[in-house]
Amino acid sequence: MARPPNPDPQQTAPLAPAPGGRRQRAAPMDKAERRRAILAAALTVFAGHGFAGARLDDVAREAGVAKGTLYLHFADKEALFRGLVEQNIAPVLADADAAIARFPGTTGDLIDLLIAILVERVIGTPAEALVRLMIAEGPRFPELAAYYHREVVSRALGIVRAIAQRGLDRGEITSDIAVRFPQLVISPAVVAVVWNGMFGAFDPLDVRAFLSAHRDLLLRGLGWRDT
């Protein structure tokens, strides 16, 4: 008698303990859960092997799904990376945009809010892992770098320009240098990611204190007026 085919891991889950010592099969993942599992696996594989060294076979194995199931959600590694950006970075940028639109306080207080968002939702999260991945491997994958620049870097620079212009319009700062060179504002965040990635094990940087100190230097350089 022929043996029945092995079930697809995406259709079934391992047996789970049940009352009385019996085991029952866990409910299969729905489409959204399966997609999240694949993305989490991709991040693990990218972090462990780098983007260049990562294989879709490894991602499928880490996620506990068949390779064919992975292809139903993502066509290639680039699509996985885009999915990770959409899941982990795009919402942070959207919330920062919304904060600018509705924030009632001073521009200095707004910068403090954005520092808090950065520390709580980027540092030590999958978003930070993606930043590190792009720093390390972006030059080898120009199309991926172009996507990241368009969807992440350009939006972040636009947020900084909007904050600086807000300060100018409200008479809180006198210099437009942050409008012209917003990279001056966001570069310390990149430095913090690089520093802790390379030296964090023996000389960790207090990112919140570091960015707050930069905020004070920046506002003085922009001609801050406490209105």
PDB file of C-alpha atoms in Angstrom:
ATOM      1  CA  MET A   1       0.000   0.000   0.000  1.00  0.00           C
ATOM      2  CA  ALA A   2       1.345   3.413  -0.946  1.00  0.00           C
ATOM      3  CA  ARG A   3       2.187   5.758   1.901  1.00  0.00           C
ATOM      4  CA  PRO A   4       0.136   8.955   2.095  1.00  0.00           C
ATOM      5  CA  PRO A   5       2.025  12.108   1.130  1.00  0.00           C
ATOM      6  CA  ASN A   6       3.563  14.200   3.888  1.00  0.00           C
ATOM      7  CA  PRO A   7       1.357  17.134   4.808  1.00  0.00           C
ATOM      8  CA  ASP A   8       2.454  20.630   3.855  1.00  0.00           C
ATOM      9  CA  PRO A   9       3.690  22.354   7.041  1.00  0.00           C
ATOM     10  CA  GLN A  10       1.657  25.419   6.148  1.00  0.00           C
ATOM     11  CA  GLN A  11      -1.535  23.387   6.227  1.00  0.00           C
ATOM     12  CA  THR A  12      -0.996  21.706   9.577  1.00  0.00           C
ATOM     13  CA  ALA A  13       0.739  22.539  12.826  1.00  0.00           C
ATOM     14  CA  PRO A  14       2.501  20.353  15.415  1.00  0.00           C
ATOM     15  CA  LEU A  15       0.388  18.468  17.883  1.00  0.00           C
ATOM     16  CA  ALA A  16      -0.245  20.454  21.055  1.00  0.00           C
ATOM     17  CA  PRO A  17      -0.924  19.100  24.555  1.00  0.00           C
ATOM     18  CA  ALA A  18      -4.592  18.768  25.455  1.00  0.00           C
ATOM     19  CA  PRO A  19      -6.372  18.179  28.764  1.00  0.00           C
ATOM     20  CA  GLY A  20      -5.968  14.611  30.031  1.00  0.00           C
ATOM     21  CA  GLY A  21      -2.616  14.110  28.322  1.00  0.00           C
ATOM     22  CA  ARG A  22      -4.081  13.790  24.821  1.00  0.00           C
ATOM     23  CA  ARG A  23      -2.590  15.839  22.005  1.00  0.00           C
ATOM     24  CA  GLN A  24      -4.584  17.855  19.557  1.00  0.00           C
ATOM     25  CA  ARG A  25      -3.506  19.485  16.362  1.00  0.00           C
ATOM     26  CA  ALA A  26      -3.187  23.256  16.534  1.00  0.00           C
ATOM     27  CA  ALA A  27      -5.257  25.296  14.132  1.00  0.00           C
ATOM     28  CA  PRO A  28      -3.495  26.008  10.830  1.00  0.00           C
ATOM     29  CA  MET A  29      -2.160  29.497  10.262  1.00  0.00           C
ATOM     30  CA  ASP A  30      -4.292  31.824   8.205  1.00  0.00           C
ATOM     31  CA  LYS A  31      -2.821  33.757   5.286  1.00  0.00           C
ATOM     32  CA  ALA A  32      -1.830  36.816   7.332  1.00  0.00           C
ATOM     33  CA  GLU A  33      -0.225  34.709  10.064  1.00  0.00           C
ATOM     34  CA  ARG A  34       1.688  32.693   7.502  1.00  0.00           C
ATOM     35  CA  ARG A  35       2.958  35.863   5.859  1.00  0.00           C
ATOM     36  CA  ARG A  36       4.145  37.218   9.206  1.00  0.00           C
ATOM     37  CA  ALA A  37       5.876  33.918   9.963  1.00  0.00           C
ATOM     38  CA  ILE A  38       7.681  34.021   6.621  1.00  0.00           C
ATOM     39  CA  LEU A  39       8.810  37.610   7.189  1.00  0.00           C
ATOM     40  CA  ALA A  40      10.051  36.814  10.688  1.00  0.00           C
ATOM     41  CA  ALA A  41      11.976  33.876   9.265  1.00  0.00           C
ATOM     42  CA  ALA A  42      13.432  36.044   6.502  1.00  0.00           C
ATOM     43  CA  LEU A  43      14.705  38.553   9.045  1.00  0.00           C
ATOM     44  CA  THR A  44      16.356  35.759  11.032  1.00  0.00           C
ATOM     45  CA  VAL A  45      18.014  34.319   7.931  1.00  0.00           C
ATOM     46  CA  PHE A  46      19.105  37.730   6.605  1.00  0.00           C
ATOM     47  CA  ALA A  47      20.623  38.589   9.990  1.00  0.00           C
ATOM     48  CA  GLY A  48      22.428  35.271  10.192  1.00  0.00           C
ATOM     49  CA  HIS A  49      23.651  34.894   6.618  1.00  0.00           C
ATOM     50  CA  GLY A  50      23.435  38.372   5.112  1.00  0.00           C
ATOM     51  CA  PHE A  51      21.212  39.224   2.177  1.00  0.00           C
ATOM     52  CA  ALA A  52      23.643  37.798  -0.366  1.00  0.00           C
ATOM     53  CA  GLY A  53      24.090  34.544   1.535  1.00  0.00           C
ATOM     54  CA  ALA A  54      20.432  34.000   2.385  1.00  0.00           C
ATOM     55  CA  ARG A  55      18.543  31.264   0.509  1.00  0.00           C
ATOM     56  CA  LEU A  56      14.815  30.945   0.105  1.00  0.00           C
ATOM     57  CA  ASP A  57      15.125  27.300   1.155  1.00  0.00           C
ATOM     58  CA  ASP A  58      16.486  28.486   4.498  1.00  0.00           C
ATOM     59  CA  VAL A  59      13.681  31.017   4.898  1.00  0.00           C
ATOM     60  CA  ALA A  60      11.018  28.394   4.187  1.00  0.00           C
ATOM     61  CA  ARG A  61      12.628  25.979   6.631  1.00  0.00           C
ATOM     62  CA  GLU A  62      12.866  28.641   9.340  1.00  0.00           C
ATOM     63  CA  ALA A  63       9.221  29.599   8.795  1.00  0.00           C
ATOM     64  CA  GLY A  64       8.062  25.982   8.826  1.00  0.00           C
ATOM     65  CA  VAL A  65       6.409  26.185   5.414  1.00  0.00           C
ATOM     66  CA  ALA A  66       6.954  24.524   2.064  1.00  0.00           C
ATOM     67  CA  LYS A  67       9.025  26.485  -0.421  1.00  0.00           C
ATOM     68  CA  GLY A  68       6.035  26.590  -2.754  1.00  0.00           C
ATOM     69  CA  THR A  69       4.015  28.234  -0.006  1.00  0.00           C
ATOM     70  CA  LEU A  70       6.688  30.900   0.375  1.00  0.00           C
ATOM     71  CA  TYR A  71       6.438  31.648  -3.348  1.00  0.00           C
ATOM     72  CA  LEU A  72       2.703  32.229  -2.991  1.00  0.00           C
ATOM     73  CA  HIS A  73       3.565  35.234  -0.836  1.00  0.00           C
ATOM     74  CA  PHE A  74       6.971  36.439  -2.067  1.00  0.00           C
ATOM     75  CA  ALA A  75       8.555  35.979  -5.472  1.00  0.00           C
ATOM     76  CA  ASP A  76      12.189  36.398  -4.370  1.00  0.00           C
ATOM     77  CA  LYS A  77      14.507  37.750  -1.679  1.00  0.00           C
ATOM     78  CA  GLU A  78      13.968  41.314  -2.835  1.00  0.00           C
ATOM     79  CA  ALA A  79      10.231  40.934  -2.290  1.00  0.00           C
ATOM     80  CA  LEU A  80      10.919  39.595   1.199  1.00  0.00           C
ATOM     81  CA  PHE A  81      13.056  42.630   1.982  1.00  0.00           C
ATOM     82  CA  ARG A  82      10.361  44.980   0.695  1.00  0.00           C
ATOM     83  CA  GLY A  83       7.829  43.150   2.837  1.00  0.00           C
ATOM     84  CA  LEU A  84      10.020  43.623   5.901  1.00  0.00           C
ATOM     85  CA  VAL A  85      10.333  47.347   5.214  1.00  0.00           C
ATOM     86  CA  GLU A  86       6.575  47.680   4.766  1.00  0.00           C
ATOM     87  CA  GLN A  87       5.950  45.797   8.006  1.00  0.00           C
ATOM     88  CA  ASN A  88       8.615  47.319  10.259  1.00  0.00           C
ATOM     89  CA  ILE A  89       9.666  50.744   8.965  1.00  0.00           C
ATOM     90  CA  ALA A  90       6.807  52.200   6.919  1.00  0.00           C
ATOM     91  CA  PRO A  91       4.429  52.388   9.941  1.00  0.00           C
ATOM     92  CA  VAL A  92       7.048  54.290  11.959  1.00  0.00           C
ATOM     93  CA  LEU A  93       7.435  56.848   9.183  1.00  0.00           C
ATOM     94  CA  ALA A  94       3.667  57.171   8.824  1.00  0.00           C
ATOM     95  CA  ASP A  95       3.273  57.806  12.551  1.00  0.00           C
ATOM     96  CA  ALA A  96       6.039  60.419  12.470  1.00  0.00           C
ATOM     97  CA  ASP A  97       4.261  62.188   9.603  1.00  0.00           C
ATOM     98  CA  ALA A  98       1.028  62.169  11.583  1.00  0.00           C
ATOM     99  CA  ALA A  99       2.784  63.508  14.680  1.00  0.00           C
ATOM    100  CA  ILE A 100       4.016  66.547  12.776  1.00  0.00           C
ATOM    101  CA  ALA A 101       0.540  67.311  11.469  1.00  0.00           C
ATOM    102  CA  ARG A 102      -1.195  67.248  14.841  1.00  0.00           C
ATOM    103  CA  PHE A 103       1.502  68.145  17.375  1.00  0.00           C
ATOM    104  CA  PRO A 104       0.552  71.329  19.293  1.00  0.00           C
ATOM    105  CA  GLY A 105       3.815  72.016  21.149  1.00  0.00           C
ATOM    106  CA  THR A 106       7.117  73.601  20.247  1.00  0.00           C
ATOM    107  CA  THR A 107       9.374  72.234  17.567  1.00  0.00           C
ATOM    108  CA  GLY A 108      11.872  71.292  20.262  1.00  0.00           C
ATOM    109  CA  ASP A 109       9.216  69.196  21.980  1.00  0.00           C
ATOM    110  CA  LEU A 110       8.316  67.646  18.635  1.00  0.00           C
ATOM    111  CA  ILE A 111      11.918  66.584  18.151  1.00  0.00           C
ATOM    112  CA  ASP A 112      11.820  65.008  21.618  1.00  0.00           C
ATOM    113  CA  LEU A 113       8.728  63.052  20.578  1.00  0.00           C
ATOM    114  CA  LEU A 114      10.413  61.808  17.426  1.00  0.00           C
ATOM    115  CA  ILE A 115      13.489  60.756  19.398  1.00  0.00           C
ATOM    116  CA  ALA A 116      11.188  58.728  21.640  1.00  0.00           C
ATOM    117  CA  ILE A 117       9.568  57.105  18.591  1.00  0.00           C
ATOM    118  CA  LEU A 118      12.984  56.273  17.167  1.00  0.00           C
ATOM    119  CA  VAL A 119      14.290  54.761  20.398  1.00  0.00           C
ATOM    120  CA  GLU A 120      11.144  52.770  21.153  1.00  0.00           C
ATOM    121  CA  ARG A 121      10.278  51.551  17.667  1.00  0.00           C
ATOM    122  CA  VAL A 122      13.577  51.337  15.783  1.00  0.00           C
ATOM    123  CA  ILE A 123      16.473  50.764  18.164  1.00  0.00           C
ATOM    124  CA  GLY A 124      16.664  47.111  19.153  1.00  0.00           C
ATOM    125  CA  THR A 125      13.835  46.114  16.801  1.00  0.00           C
ATOM    126  CA  PRO A 126      13.614  44.461  13.365  1.00  0.00           C
ATOM    127  CA  ALA A 127      13.709  47.964  11.865  1.00  0.00           C
ATOM    128  CA  GLU A 128      17.233  48.445  13.202  1.00  0.00           C
ATOM    129  CA  ALA A 129      18.261  45.084  11.766  1.00  0.00           C
ATOM    130  CA  LEU A 130      17.069  46.254   8.344  1.00  0.00           C
ATOM    131  CA  VAL A 131      19.067  49.480   8.635  1.00  0.00           C
ATOM    132  CA  ARG A 132      22.181  47.461   9.452  1.00  0.00           C
ATOM    133  CA  LEU A 133      21.505  45.142   6.539  1.00  0.00           C
ATOM    134  CA  MET A 134      21.313  48.054   4.108  1.00  0.00           C
ATOM    135  CA  ILE A 135      24.472  49.659   5.482  1.00  0.00           C
ATOM    136  CA  ALA A 136      26.356  46.385   5.082  1.00  0.00           C
ATOM    137  CA  GLU A 137      25.004  45.180   1.751  1.00  0.00           C
ATOM    138  CA  GLY A 138      23.195  48.045   0.022  1.00  0.00           C
ATOM    139  CA  PRO A 139      26.137  48.899  -2.280  1.00  0.00           C
ATOM    140  CA  ARG A 140      26.097  45.321  -3.645  1.00  0.00           C
ATOM    141  CA  PHE A 141      22.404  45.495  -4.521  1.00  0.00           C
ATOM    142  CA  PRO A 142      21.742  48.832  -6.263  1.00  0.00           C
ATOM    143  CA  GLU A 143      18.078  48.118  -7.009  1.00  0.00           C
ATOM    144  CA  LEU A 144      17.450  47.280  -3.374  1.00  0.00           C
ATOM    145  CA  ALA A 145      19.345  50.396  -2.289  1.00  0.00           C
ATOM    146  CA  ALA A 146      17.260  52.512  -4.670  1.00  0.00           C
ATOM    147  CA  TYR A 147      14.067  51.059  -3.202  1.00  0.00           C
ATOM    148  CA  TYR A 148      15.261  51.703   0.363  1.00  0.00           C
ATOM    149  CA  HIS A 149      16.283  55.258  -0.516  1.00  0.00           C
ATOM    150  CA  ARG A 150      12.906  55.965  -2.072  1.00  0.00           C
ATOM    151  CA  GLU A 151      10.719  54.344   0.584  1.00  0.00           C
ATOM    152  CA  VAL A 152      12.741  55.011   3.743  1.00  0.00           C
ATOM    153  CA  VAL A 153      15.541  57.546   3.388  1.00  0.00           C
ATOM    154  CA  SER A 154      13.666  60.072   1.240  1.00  0.00           C
ATOM    155  CA  ARG A 155      10.628  59.904   3.517  1.00  0.00           C
ATOM    156  CA  ALA A 156      12.792  60.350   6.614  1.00  0.00           C
ATOM    157  CA  LEU A 157      14.510  63.355   5.059  1.00  0.00           C
ATOM    158  CA  GLY A 158      11.107  64.786   4.152  1.00  0.00           C
ATOM    159  CA  ILE A 159      10.006  64.464   7.782  1.00  0.00           C
ATOM    160  CA  VAL A 160      13.106  66.334   8.938  1.00  0.00           C
ATOM    161  CA  ARG A 161      12.552  69.084   6.378  1.00  0.00           C
ATOM    162  CA  ALA A 162       8.951  69.454   7.520  1.00  0.00           C
ATOM    163  CA  ILE A 163      10.027  69.789  11.155  1.00  0.00           C
ATOM    164  CA  ALA A 164      12.691  72.346  10.298  1.00  0.00           C
ATOM    165  CA  GLN A 165      10.284  74.338   8.134  1.00  0.00           C
ATOM    166  CA  ARG A 166       7.751  74.256  10.973  1.00  0.00           C
ATOM    167  CA  GLY A 167      10.358  75.752  13.287  1.00  0.00           C
ATOM    168  CA  LEU A 168      11.146  78.488  10.772  1.00  0.00           C
ATOM    169  CA  ASP A 169       7.480  79.303  10.184  1.00  0.00           C
ATOM    170  CA  ARG A 170       6.841  79.551  13.928  1.00  0.00           C
ATOM    171  CA  GLY A 171       9.885  81.744  14.485  1.00  0.00           C
ATOM    172  CA  GLU A 172      11.479  79.138  16.754  1.00  0.00           C
ATOM    173  CA  ILE A 173      14.656  78.764  14.683  1.00  0.00           C
ATOM    174  CA  THR A 174      16.450  81.231  12.438  1.00  0.00           C
ATOM    175  CA  SER A 175      18.611  78.999  10.215  1.00  0.00           C
ATOM    176  CA  ASP A 176      17.341  76.982   7.273  1.00  0.00           C
ATOM    177  CA  ILE A 177      20.345  74.661   7.229  1.00  0.00           C
ATOM    178  CA  ALA A 178      18.261  71.652   8.334  1.00  0.00           C
ATOM    179  CA  VAL A 179      15.866  72.283   5.447  1.00  0.00           C
ATOM    180  CA  ARG A 180      18.767  72.303   2.996  1.00  0.00           C
ATOM    181  CA  PHE A 181      20.759  69.492   4.619  1.00  0.00           C
ATOM    182  CA  PRO A 182      18.403  67.253   6.605  1.00  0.00           C
ATOM    183  CA  GLN A 183      21.118  64.595   6.592  1.00  0.00           C
ATOM    184  CA  LEU A 184      22.763  66.600   9.400  1.00  0.00           C
ATOM    185  CA  VAL A 185      19.781  65.775  11.592  1.00  0.00           C
ATOM    186  CA  ILE A 186      19.395  62.051  10.914  1.00  0.00           C
ATOM    187  CA  SER A 187      23.071  61.098  10.651  1.00  0.00           C
ATOM    188  CA  PRO A 188      23.523  60.595  14.440  1.00  0.00           C
ATOM    189  CA  ALA A 189      20.797  57.932  14.374  1.00  0.00           C
ATOM    190  CA  VAL A 190      22.762  56.074  11.702  1.00  0.00           C
ATOM    191  CA  VAL A 191      25.951  56.495  13.738  1.00  0.00           C
ATOM    192  CA  ALA A 192      24.173  55.022  16.778  1.00  0.00           C
ATOM    193  CA  VAL A 193      23.067  51.960  14.798  1.00  0.00           C
ATOM    194  CA  VAL A 194      26.563  51.415  13.382  1.00  0.00           C
ATOM    195  CA  TRP A 195      28.260  52.007  16.739  1.00  0.00           C
ATOM    196  CA  ASN A 196      26.129  49.570  18.695  1.00  0.00           C
ATOM    197  CA  GLY A 197      26.299  47.040  15.888  1.00  0.00           C
ATOM    198  CA  MET A 198      30.108  47.059  15.961  1.00  0.00           C
ATOM    199  CA  PHE A 199      30.984  47.980  19.543  1.00  0.00           C
ATOM    200  CA  GLY A 200      27.795  47.495  21.543  1.00  0.00           C
ATOM    201  CA  ALA A 201      28.994  44.297  23.204  1.00  0.00           C
ATOM    202  CA  PHE A 202      31.774  46.103  25.090  1.00  0.00           C
ATOM    203  CA  ASP A 203      31.064  49.846  24.712  1.00  0.00           C
ATOM    204  CA  PRO A 204      27.294  50.296  24.263  1.00  0.00           C
ATOM    205  CA  LEU A 205      25.951  53.710  23.369  1.00  0.00           C
ATOM    206  CA  ASP A 206      22.995  55.155  25.284  1.00  0.00           C
ATOM    207  CA  VAL A 207      21.035  56.027  22.169  1.00  0.00           C
ATOM    208  CA  ARG A 208      18.371  58.156  23.847  1.00  0.00           C
ATOM    209  CA  ALA A 209      20.965  60.271  25.691  1.00  0.00           C
ATOM    210  CA  PHE A 210      23.113  60.487  22.545  1.00  0.00           C
ATOM    211  CA  LEU A 211      20.251  61.712  20.366  1.00  0.00           C
ATOM    212  CA  SER A 212      19.047  64.139  23.045  1.00  0.00           C
ATOM    213  CA  ALA A 213      22.542  65.646  23.252  1.00  0.00           C
ATOM    214  CA  HIS A 214      22.573  66.008  19.476  1.00  0.00           C
ATOM    215  CA  ARG A 215      19.151  67.656  19.668  1.00  0.00           C
ATOM    216  CA  ASP A 216      20.534  70.315  22.030  1.00  0.00           C
ATOM    217  CA  LEU A 217      23.531  70.988  19.784  1.00  0.00           C
ATOM    218  CA  LEU A 218      21.301  71.102  16.733  1.00  0.00           C
ATOM    219  CA  LEU A 219      18.825  73.584  18.162  1.00  0.00           C
ATOM    220  CA  ARG A 220      21.610  75.914  19.258  1.00  0.00           C
ATOM    221  CA  GLY A 221      23.126  75.703  15.800  1.00  0.00           C
ATOM    222  CA  LEU A 222      19.760  76.490  14.217  1.00  0.00           C
ATOM    223  CA  GLY A 223      19.353  79.624  16.325  1.00  0.00           C
ATOM    224  CA  TRP A 224      16.699  78.232  18.684  1.00  0.00           C
ATOM    225  CA  ARG A 225      14.368  80.799  20.220  1.00  0.00           C
ATOM    226  CA  ASP A 226      12.276  79.603  23.147  1.00  0.00           C
ATOM    227  CA  THR A 227       9.046  81.378  22.204  1.00  0.00           C
TER     228      THR A 227
END
